[in-house]
mmCIF file of C-alpha atoms in Angstrom:
data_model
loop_
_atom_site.group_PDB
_atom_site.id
_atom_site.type_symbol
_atom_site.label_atom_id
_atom_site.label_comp_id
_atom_site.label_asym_id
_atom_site.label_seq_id
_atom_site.Cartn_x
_atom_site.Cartn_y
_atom_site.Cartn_z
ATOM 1 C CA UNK Y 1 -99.795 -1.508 -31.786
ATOM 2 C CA UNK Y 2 -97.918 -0.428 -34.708
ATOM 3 C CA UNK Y 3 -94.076 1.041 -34.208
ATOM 4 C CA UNK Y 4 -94.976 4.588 -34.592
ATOM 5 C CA UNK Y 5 -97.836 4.224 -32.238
ATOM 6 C CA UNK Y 6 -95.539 2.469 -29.518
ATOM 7 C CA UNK Y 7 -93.187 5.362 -29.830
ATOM 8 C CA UNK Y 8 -95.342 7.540 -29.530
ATOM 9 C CA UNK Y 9 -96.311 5.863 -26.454
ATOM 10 C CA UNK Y 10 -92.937 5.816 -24.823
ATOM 11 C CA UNK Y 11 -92.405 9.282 -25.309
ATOM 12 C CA UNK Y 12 -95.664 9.950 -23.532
ATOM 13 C CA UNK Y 13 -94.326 7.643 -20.278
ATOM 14 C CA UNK Y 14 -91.220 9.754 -20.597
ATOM 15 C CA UNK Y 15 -92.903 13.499 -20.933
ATOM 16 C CA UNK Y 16 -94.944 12.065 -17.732
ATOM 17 C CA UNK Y 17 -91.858 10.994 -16.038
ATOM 18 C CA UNK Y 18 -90.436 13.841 -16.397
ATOM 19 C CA UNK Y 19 -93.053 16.289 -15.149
ATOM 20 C CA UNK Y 20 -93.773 14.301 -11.919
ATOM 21 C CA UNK Y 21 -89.860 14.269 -11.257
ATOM 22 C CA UNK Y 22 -89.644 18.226 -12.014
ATOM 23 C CA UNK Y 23 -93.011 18.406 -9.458
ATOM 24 C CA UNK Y 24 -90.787 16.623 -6.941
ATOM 25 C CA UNK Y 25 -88.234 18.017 -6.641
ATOM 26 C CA UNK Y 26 -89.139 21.373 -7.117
ATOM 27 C CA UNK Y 27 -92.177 20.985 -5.480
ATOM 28 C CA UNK Y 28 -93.523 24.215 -6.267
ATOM 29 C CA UNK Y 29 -94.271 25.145 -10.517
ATOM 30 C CA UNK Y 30 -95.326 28.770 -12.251
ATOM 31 C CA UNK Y 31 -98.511 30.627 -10.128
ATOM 32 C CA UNK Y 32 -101.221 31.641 -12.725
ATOM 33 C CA UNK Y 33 -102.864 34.474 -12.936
ATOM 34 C CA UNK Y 34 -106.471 35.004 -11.954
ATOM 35 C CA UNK Y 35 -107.762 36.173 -15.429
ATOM 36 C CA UNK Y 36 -111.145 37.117 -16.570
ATOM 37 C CA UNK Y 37 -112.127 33.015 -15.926
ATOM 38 C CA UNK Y 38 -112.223 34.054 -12.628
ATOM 39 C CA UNK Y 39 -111.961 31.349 -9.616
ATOM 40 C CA UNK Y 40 -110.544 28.496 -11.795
ATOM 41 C CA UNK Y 41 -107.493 30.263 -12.678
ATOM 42 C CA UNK Y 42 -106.780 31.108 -9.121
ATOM 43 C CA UNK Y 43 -107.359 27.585 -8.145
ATOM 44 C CA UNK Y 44 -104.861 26.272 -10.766
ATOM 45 C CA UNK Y 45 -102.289 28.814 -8.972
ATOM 46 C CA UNK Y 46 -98.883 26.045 -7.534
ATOM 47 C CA UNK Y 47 -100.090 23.633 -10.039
ATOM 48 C CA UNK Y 48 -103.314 23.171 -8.487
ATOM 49 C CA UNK Y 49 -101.978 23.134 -4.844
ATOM 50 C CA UNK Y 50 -102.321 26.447 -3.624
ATOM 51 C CA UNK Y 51 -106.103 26.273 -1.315
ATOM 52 C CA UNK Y 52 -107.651 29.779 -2.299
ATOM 53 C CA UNK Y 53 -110.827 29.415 -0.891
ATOM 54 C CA UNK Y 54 -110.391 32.033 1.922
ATOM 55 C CA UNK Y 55 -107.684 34.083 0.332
ATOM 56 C CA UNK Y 56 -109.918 37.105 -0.729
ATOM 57 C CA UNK Y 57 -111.136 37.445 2.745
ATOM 58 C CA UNK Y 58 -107.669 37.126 4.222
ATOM 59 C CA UNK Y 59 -106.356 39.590 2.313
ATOM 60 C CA UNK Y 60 -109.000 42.108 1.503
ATOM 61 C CA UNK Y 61 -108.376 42.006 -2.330
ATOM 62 C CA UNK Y 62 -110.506 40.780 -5.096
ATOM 63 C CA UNK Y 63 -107.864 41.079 -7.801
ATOM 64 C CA UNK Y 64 -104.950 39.101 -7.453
ATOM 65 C CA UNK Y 65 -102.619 38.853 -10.150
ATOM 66 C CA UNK Y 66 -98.806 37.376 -10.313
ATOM 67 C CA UNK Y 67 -96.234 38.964 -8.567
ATOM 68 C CA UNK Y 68 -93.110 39.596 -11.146
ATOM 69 C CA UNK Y 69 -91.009 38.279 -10.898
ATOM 70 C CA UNK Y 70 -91.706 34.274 -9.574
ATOM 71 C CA UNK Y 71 -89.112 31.736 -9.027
ATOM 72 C CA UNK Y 72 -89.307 27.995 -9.567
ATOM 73 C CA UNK Y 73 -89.415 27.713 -5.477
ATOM 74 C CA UNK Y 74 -92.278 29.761 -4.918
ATOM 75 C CA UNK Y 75 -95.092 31.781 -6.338
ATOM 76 C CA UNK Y 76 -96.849 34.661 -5.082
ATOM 77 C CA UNK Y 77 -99.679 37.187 -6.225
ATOM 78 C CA UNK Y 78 -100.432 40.852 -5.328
ATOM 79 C CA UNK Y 79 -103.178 43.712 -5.622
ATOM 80 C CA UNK Y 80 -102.012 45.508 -9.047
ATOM 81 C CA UNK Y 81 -104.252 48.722 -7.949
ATOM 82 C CA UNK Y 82 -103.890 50.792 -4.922
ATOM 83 C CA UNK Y 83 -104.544 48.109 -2.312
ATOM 84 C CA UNK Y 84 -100.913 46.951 -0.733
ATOM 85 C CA UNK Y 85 -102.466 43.036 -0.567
ATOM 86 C CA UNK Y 86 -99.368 40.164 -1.391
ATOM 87 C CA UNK Y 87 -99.353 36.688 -0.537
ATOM 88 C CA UNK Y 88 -96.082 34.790 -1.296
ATOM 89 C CA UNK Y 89 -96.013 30.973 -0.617
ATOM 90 C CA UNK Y 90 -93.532 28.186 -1.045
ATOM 91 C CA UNK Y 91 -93.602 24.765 -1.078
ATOM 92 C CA UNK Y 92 -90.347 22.814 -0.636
ATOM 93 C CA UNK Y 93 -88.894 19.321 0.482
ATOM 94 C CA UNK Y 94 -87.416 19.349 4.083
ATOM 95 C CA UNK Y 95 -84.070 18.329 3.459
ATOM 96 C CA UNK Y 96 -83.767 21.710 0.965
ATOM 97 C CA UNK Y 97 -85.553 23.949 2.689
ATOM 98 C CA UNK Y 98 -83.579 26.836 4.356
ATOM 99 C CA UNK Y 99 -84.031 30.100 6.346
ATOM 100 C CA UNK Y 100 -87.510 28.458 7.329
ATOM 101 C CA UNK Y 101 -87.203 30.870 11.198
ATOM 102 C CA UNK Y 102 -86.773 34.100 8.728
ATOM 103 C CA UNK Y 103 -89.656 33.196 6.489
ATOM 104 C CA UNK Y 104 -91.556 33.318 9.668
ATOM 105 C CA UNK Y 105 -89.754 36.380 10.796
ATOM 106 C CA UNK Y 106 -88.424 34.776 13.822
ATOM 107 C CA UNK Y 107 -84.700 34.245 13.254
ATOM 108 C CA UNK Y 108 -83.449 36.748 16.140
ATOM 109 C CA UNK Y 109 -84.472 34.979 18.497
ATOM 110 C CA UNK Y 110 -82.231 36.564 20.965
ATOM 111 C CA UNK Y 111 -84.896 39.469 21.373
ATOM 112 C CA UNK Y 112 -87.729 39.372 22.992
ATOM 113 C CA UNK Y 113 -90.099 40.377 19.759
ATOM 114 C CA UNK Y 114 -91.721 37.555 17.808
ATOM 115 C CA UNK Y 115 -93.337 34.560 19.437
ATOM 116 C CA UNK Y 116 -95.152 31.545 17.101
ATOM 117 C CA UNK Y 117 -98.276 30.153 18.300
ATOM 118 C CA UNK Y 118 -99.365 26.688 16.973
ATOM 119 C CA UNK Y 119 -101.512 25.891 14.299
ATOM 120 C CA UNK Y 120 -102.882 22.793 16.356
ATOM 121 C CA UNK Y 121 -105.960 20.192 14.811
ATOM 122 C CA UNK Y 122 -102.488 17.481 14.165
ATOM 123 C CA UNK Y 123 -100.614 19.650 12.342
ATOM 124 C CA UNK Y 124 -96.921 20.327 12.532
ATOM 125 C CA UNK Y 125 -97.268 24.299 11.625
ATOM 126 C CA UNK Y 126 -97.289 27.625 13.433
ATOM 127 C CA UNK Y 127 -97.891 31.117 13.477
ATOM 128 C CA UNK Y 128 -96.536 34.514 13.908
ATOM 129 C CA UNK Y 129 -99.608 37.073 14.020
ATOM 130 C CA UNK Y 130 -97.938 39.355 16.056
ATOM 131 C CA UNK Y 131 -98.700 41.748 13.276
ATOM 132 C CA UNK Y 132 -102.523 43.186 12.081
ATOM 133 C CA UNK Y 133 -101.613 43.717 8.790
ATOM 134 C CA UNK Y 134 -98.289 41.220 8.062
ATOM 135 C CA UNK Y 135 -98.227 37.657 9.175
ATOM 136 C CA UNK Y 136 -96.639 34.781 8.348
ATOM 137 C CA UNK Y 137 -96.871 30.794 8.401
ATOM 138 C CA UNK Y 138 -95.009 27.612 8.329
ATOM 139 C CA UNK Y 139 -96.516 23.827 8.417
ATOM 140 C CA UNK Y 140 -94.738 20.854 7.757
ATOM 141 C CA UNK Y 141 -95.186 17.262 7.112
ATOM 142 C CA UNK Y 142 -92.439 13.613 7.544
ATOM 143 C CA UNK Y 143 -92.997 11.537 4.232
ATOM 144 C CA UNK Y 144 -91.764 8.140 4.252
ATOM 145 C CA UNK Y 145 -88.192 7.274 3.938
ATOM 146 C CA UNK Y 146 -87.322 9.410 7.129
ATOM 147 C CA UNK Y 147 -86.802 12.324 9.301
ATOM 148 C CA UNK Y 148 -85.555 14.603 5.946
ATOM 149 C CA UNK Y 149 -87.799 13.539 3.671
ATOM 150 C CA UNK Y 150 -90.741 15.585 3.859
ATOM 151 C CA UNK Y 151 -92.808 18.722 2.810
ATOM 152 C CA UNK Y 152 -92.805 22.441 4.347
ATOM 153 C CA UNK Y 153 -94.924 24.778 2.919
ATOM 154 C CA UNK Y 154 -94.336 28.788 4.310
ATOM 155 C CA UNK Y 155 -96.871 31.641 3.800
ATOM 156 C CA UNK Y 156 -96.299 35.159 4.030
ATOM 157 C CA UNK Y 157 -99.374 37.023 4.069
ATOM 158 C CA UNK Y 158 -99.667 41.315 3.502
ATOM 159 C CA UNK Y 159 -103.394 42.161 3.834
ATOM 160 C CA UNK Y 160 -104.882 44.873 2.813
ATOM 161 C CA UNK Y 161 -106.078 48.339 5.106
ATOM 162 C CA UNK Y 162 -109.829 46.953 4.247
ATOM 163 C CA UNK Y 163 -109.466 43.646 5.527
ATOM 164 C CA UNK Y 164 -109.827 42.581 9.223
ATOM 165 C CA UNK Y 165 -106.458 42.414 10.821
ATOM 166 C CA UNK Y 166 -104.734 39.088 10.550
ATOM 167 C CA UNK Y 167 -104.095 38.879 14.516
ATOM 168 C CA UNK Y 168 -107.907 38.028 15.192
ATOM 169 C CA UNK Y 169 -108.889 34.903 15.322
ATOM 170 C CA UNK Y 170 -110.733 34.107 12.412
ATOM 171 C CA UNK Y 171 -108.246 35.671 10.236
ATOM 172 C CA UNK Y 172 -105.395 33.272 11.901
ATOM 173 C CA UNK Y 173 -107.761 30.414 11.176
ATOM 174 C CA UNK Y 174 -107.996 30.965 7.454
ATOM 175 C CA UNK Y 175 -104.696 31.921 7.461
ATOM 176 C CA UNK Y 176 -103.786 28.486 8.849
ATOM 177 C CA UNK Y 177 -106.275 26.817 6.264
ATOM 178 C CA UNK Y 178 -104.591 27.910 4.104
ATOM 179 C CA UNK Y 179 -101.034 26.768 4.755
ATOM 180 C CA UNK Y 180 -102.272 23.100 5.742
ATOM 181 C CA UNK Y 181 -104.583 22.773 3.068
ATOM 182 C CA UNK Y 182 -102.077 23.863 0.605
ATOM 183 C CA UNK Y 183 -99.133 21.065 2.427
ATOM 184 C CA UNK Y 184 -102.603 18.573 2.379
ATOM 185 C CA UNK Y 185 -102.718 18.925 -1.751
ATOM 186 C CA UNK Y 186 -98.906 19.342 -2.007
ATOM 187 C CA UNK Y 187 -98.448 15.473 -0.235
ATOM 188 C CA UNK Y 188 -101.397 14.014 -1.856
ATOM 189 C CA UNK Y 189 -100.767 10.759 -4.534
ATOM 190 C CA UNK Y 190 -97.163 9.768 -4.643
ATOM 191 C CA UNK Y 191 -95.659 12.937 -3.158
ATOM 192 C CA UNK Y 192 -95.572 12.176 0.370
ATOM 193 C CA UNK Y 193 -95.874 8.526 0.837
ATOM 194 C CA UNK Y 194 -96.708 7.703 4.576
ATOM 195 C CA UNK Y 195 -97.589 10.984 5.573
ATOM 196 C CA UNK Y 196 -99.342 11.870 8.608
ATOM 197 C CA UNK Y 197 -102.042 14.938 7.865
ATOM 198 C CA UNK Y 198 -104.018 16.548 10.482
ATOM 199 C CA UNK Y 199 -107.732 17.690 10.000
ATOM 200 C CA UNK Y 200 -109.212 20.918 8.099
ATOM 201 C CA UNK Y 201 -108.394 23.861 10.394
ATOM 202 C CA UNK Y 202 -111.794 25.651 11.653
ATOM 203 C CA UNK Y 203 -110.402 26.925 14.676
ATOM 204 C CA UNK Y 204 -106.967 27.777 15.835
ATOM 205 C CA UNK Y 205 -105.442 27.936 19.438
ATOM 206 C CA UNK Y 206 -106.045 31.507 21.147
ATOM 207 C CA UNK Y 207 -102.943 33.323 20.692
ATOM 208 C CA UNK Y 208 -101.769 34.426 24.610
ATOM 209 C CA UNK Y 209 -98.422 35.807 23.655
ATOM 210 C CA UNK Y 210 -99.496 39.104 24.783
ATOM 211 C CA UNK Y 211 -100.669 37.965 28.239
ATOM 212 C CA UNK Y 212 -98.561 38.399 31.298
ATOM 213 C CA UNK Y 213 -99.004 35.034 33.369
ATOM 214 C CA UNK Y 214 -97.610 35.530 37.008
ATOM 215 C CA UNK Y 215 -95.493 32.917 38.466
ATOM 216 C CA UNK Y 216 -97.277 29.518 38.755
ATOM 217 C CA UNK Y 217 -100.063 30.223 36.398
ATOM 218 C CA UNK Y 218 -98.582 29.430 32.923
ATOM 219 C CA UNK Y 219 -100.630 26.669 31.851
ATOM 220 C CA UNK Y 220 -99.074 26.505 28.490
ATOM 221 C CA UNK Y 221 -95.616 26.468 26.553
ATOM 222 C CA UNK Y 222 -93.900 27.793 30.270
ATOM 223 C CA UNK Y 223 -96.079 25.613 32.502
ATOM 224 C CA UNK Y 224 -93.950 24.697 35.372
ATOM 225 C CA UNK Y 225 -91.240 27.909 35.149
ATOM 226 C CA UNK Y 226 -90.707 29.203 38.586
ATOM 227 C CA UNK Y 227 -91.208 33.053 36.675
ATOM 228 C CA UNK Y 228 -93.870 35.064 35.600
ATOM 229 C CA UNK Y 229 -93.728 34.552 31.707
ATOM 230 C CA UNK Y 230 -95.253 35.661 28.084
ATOM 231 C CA UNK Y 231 -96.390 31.695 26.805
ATOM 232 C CA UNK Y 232 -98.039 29.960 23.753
ATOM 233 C CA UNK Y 233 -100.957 27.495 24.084
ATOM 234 C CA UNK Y 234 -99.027 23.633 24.731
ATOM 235 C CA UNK Y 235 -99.543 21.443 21.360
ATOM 236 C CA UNK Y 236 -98.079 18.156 21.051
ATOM 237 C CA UNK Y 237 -97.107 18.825 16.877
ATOM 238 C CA UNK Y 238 -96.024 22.199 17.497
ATOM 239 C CA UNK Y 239 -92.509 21.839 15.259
ATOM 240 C CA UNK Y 240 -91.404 25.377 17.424
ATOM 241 C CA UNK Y 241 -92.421 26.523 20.503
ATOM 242 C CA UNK Y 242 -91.591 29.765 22.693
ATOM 243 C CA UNK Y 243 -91.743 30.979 26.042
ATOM 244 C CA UNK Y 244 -90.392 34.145 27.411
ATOM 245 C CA UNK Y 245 -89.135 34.581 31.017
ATOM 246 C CA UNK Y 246 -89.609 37.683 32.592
ATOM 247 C CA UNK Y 247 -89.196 39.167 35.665
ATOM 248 C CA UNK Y 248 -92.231 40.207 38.542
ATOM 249 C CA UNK Y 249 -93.278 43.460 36.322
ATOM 250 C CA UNK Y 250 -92.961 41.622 32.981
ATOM 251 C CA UNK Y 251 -89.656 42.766 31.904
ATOM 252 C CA UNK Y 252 -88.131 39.688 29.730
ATOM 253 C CA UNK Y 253 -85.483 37.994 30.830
ATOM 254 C CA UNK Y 254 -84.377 34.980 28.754
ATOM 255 C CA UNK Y 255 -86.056 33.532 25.958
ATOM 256 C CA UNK Y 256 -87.177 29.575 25.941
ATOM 257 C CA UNK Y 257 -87.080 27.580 22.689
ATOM 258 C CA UNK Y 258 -87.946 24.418 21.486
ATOM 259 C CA UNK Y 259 -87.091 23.021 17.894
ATOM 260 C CA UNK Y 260 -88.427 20.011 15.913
ATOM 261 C CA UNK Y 261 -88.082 18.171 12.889
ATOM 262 C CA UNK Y 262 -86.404 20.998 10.010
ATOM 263 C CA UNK Y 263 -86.708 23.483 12.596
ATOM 264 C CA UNK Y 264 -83.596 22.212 14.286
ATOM 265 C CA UNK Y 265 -81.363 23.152 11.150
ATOM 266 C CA UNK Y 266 -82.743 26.610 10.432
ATOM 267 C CA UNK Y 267 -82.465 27.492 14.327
ATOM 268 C CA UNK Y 268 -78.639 26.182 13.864
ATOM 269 C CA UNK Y 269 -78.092 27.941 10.863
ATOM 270 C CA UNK Y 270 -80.155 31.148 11.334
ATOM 271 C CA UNK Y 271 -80.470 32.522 15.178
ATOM 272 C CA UNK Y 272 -77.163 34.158 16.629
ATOM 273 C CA UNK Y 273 -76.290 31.351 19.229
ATOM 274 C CA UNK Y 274 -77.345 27.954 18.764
ATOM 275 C CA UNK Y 275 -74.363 27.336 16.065
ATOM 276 C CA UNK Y 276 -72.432 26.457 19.054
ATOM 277 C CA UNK Y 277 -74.985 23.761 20.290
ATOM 278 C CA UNK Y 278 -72.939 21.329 18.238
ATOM 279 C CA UNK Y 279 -73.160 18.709 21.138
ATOM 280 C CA UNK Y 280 -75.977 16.782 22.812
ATOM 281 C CA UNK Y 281 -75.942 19.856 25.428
ATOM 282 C CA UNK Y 282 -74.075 22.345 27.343
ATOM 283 C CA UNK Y 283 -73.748 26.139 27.423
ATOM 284 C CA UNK Y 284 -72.784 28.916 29.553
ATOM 285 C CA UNK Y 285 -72.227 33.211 29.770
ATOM 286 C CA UNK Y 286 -76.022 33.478 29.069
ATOM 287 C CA UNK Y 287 -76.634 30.535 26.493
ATOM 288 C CA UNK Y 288 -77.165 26.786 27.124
ATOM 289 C CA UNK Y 289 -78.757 24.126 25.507
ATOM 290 C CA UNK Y 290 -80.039 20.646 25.312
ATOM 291 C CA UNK Y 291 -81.360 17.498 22.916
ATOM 292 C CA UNK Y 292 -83.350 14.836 22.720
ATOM 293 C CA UNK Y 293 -84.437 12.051 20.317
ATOM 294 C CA UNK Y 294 -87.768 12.166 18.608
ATOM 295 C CA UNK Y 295 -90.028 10.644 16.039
ATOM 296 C CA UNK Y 296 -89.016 13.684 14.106
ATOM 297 C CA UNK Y 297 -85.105 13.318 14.629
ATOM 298 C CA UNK Y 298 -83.044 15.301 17.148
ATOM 299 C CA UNK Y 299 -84.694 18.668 18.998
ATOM 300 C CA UNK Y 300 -83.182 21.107 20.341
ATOM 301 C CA UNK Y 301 -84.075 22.908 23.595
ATOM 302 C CA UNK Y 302 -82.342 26.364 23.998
ATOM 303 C CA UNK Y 303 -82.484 29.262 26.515
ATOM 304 C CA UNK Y 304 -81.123 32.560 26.184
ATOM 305 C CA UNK Y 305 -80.721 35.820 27.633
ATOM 306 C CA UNK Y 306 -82.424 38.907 25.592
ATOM 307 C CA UNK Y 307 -80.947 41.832 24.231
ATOM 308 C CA UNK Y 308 -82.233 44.930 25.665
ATOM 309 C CA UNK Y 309 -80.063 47.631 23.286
ATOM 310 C CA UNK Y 310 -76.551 48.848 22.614
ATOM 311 C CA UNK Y 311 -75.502 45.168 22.162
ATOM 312 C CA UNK Y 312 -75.735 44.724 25.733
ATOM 313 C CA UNK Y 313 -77.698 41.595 27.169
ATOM 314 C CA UNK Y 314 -79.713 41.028 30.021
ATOM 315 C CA UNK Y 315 -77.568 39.758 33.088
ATOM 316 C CA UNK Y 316 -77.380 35.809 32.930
ATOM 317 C CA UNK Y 317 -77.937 33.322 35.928
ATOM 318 C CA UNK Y 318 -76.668 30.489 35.342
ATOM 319 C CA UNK Y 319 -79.344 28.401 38.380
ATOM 320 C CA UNK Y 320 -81.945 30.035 36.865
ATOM 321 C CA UNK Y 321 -81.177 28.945 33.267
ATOM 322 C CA UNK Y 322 -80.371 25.517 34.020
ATOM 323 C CA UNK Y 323 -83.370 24.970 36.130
ATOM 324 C CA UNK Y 324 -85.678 26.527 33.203
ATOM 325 C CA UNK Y 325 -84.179 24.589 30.436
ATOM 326 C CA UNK Y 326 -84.680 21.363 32.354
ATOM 327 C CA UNK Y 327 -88.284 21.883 33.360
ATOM 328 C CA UNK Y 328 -89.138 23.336 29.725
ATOM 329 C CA UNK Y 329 -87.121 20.737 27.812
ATOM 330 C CA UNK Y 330 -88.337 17.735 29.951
ATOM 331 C CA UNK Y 331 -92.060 18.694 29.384
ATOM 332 C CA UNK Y 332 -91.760 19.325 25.725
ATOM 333 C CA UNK Y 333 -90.117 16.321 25.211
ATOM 334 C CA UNK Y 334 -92.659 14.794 26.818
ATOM 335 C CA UNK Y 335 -95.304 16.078 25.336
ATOM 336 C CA UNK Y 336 -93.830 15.246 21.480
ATOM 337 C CA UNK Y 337 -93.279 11.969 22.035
ATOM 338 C CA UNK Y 338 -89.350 11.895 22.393
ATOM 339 C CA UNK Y 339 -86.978 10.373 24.969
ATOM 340 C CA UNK Y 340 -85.738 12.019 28.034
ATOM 341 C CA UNK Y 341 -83.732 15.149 26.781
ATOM 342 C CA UNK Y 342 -79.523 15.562 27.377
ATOM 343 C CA UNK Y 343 -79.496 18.334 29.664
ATOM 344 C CA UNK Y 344 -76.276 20.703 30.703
#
């Protein structure tokens, strides 16, 4: 090799170098628009990571175009005529990735509004479909080198009046498909050394927010309260997981939580109360809270009373709370794989 031919070659290595490093640490690059090339356009949308295969369907739109303007941290498309279709996604690395709990519009948690449902099929993801026409995702995945190195990819989805409404269940599927197919291509190669993937989504845990269970028939995310409750199906990779108390006649009470892996920062950073769970556990006046260690890092187990209007709260009892958070942390624990949790 002559010299102009091995400089040309180093510069090569180093143009390469440089766009893998830019990939990883941004982990998200320009979304192209679907031009008159049709599919393969839209399939080159996140630098090739985006899975589009159900997005028309989702959202009831046939002609997506770029969303003006994008950032470097996420991309997102929209319906330019009269349809109100948007998707917006972003892929980032765990240890940067903020606000994930208002992404998935379930930051005030000290309501009794939004509940998440899992993804399931080995993925660390969720849902919030509470919504027929908005919802919203979040799936996330441990690469090697520890508990904060990892992916998290976040969809919120706006369909269209045309398109069946996101809360039924084979809209949450492909909305799920599409979050975990899109973390699948954004760990693949060197991204995400070590990393544990579940399988394609076909079919996603029934969501039974809406369903009053009396007292001792939770089977789910509240199995074992001594209260009627609104629950989630259980899942073992579920990264958040909620149960609502309420009382005989459904009226909520307190609000259970569980956090995992990046979830634990974002509930610390964005609800209105577990700031102060700076300790392994404790709590009181209608807030306490415990942790335990995981393959995922720390979680934290919370429970809460509810506002119910005019900044007032509903009454706290302190037996009940304890005795809640203990059954609900101990049993989540369990379930992810972590040690015994520090309760108050």
């Amino acid at each position: 090799m002559n010299r102009s031919e091995a400089a040309g070659s180093r510069r090569g290595v180093v143009v390469t170098a440089c766009v893998i490093a830019v990939g990883l640490v941004a982990a998200t690059v320009a979304f192209l628009v679907r031009g008159d090339d049709g599919r393969g356009s839209l399939a080159s949308a996140c630098g090739g990571r985006l899975y589009d295969t159900d997005l028309e369907e989702l959202l009831g739109a046939t002609d997506l175009q770029l969303n003006e303007p994008s950032t470097d941290a996420s991309c997102a498309v929209k319906d330019p005529g009269q349809g109100k279709a948007s998707l917006t996604v972003e892929v980032r690395r765990t240890d940067v990735a903020t606000k994930l709990l208002g992404r998935l519009h379930r930051q005030n948690a000290h309501t009794g509004g939004e509940m998440v449902t899992p993804i399931g099929n080995g993925w660390a993801g969720v849902l919030n479909t509470s919504s027929p026409d908005h919802a919203y995702a979040a799936a996330y995945v441990a690469c090697k080198g520890g508990p904060d190195a990892g992916l998290v990819v976040t969809v919120d989805a706006y369909s269209d009046p045309s398109a069946r409404p996101l809360d039924e269940g084979g809209q949450r599927a492909r909305l799920a498909r599409l979050t975990t197919e899109t973390l699948r291509n954004a760990a693949s190669g060197t991204a995400c050394q070590g990393a544990r993937l579940g399988t394609e989504v076909s079919d996603v845990p029934a969501d039974t927010t809406r369903t009053l269970k009396a007292e001792g028939e939770a089977a789910g995310s509240c199995e074992g309260i001594a209260h009627a409750a609104y629950e989630s199906a259980a899942d073992k990779d579920a990264p958040l997981v909620d149960c609502l108390v309420t009382d005989h006649s459904g009226s909520k009470r307190f609000r259970l939580s569980a956090y995992y892996g990046p979830f634990v920062k974002s509930a610390r950073l964005e609800t209105l109360r577990a700031r102060q769970a700076t300790d392994d556990q404790g709590g009181r006046g209608g807030f306490h809270w415990a942790t335990a260690s995981c393959p995922s890092g720390e979680a934290l187990f919370t429970i809460e009373t509810l506002e119910i209007g005019d900044g007032a709260f509903t009454p706290p009892d302190g037996k009940a709370e304890t005795e809640a958070l203990r059954t609900f942390a101990q049993r989540s624990a369990g379930l992810h794989g972590c040690l015994m949790p520090q309760l108050p």
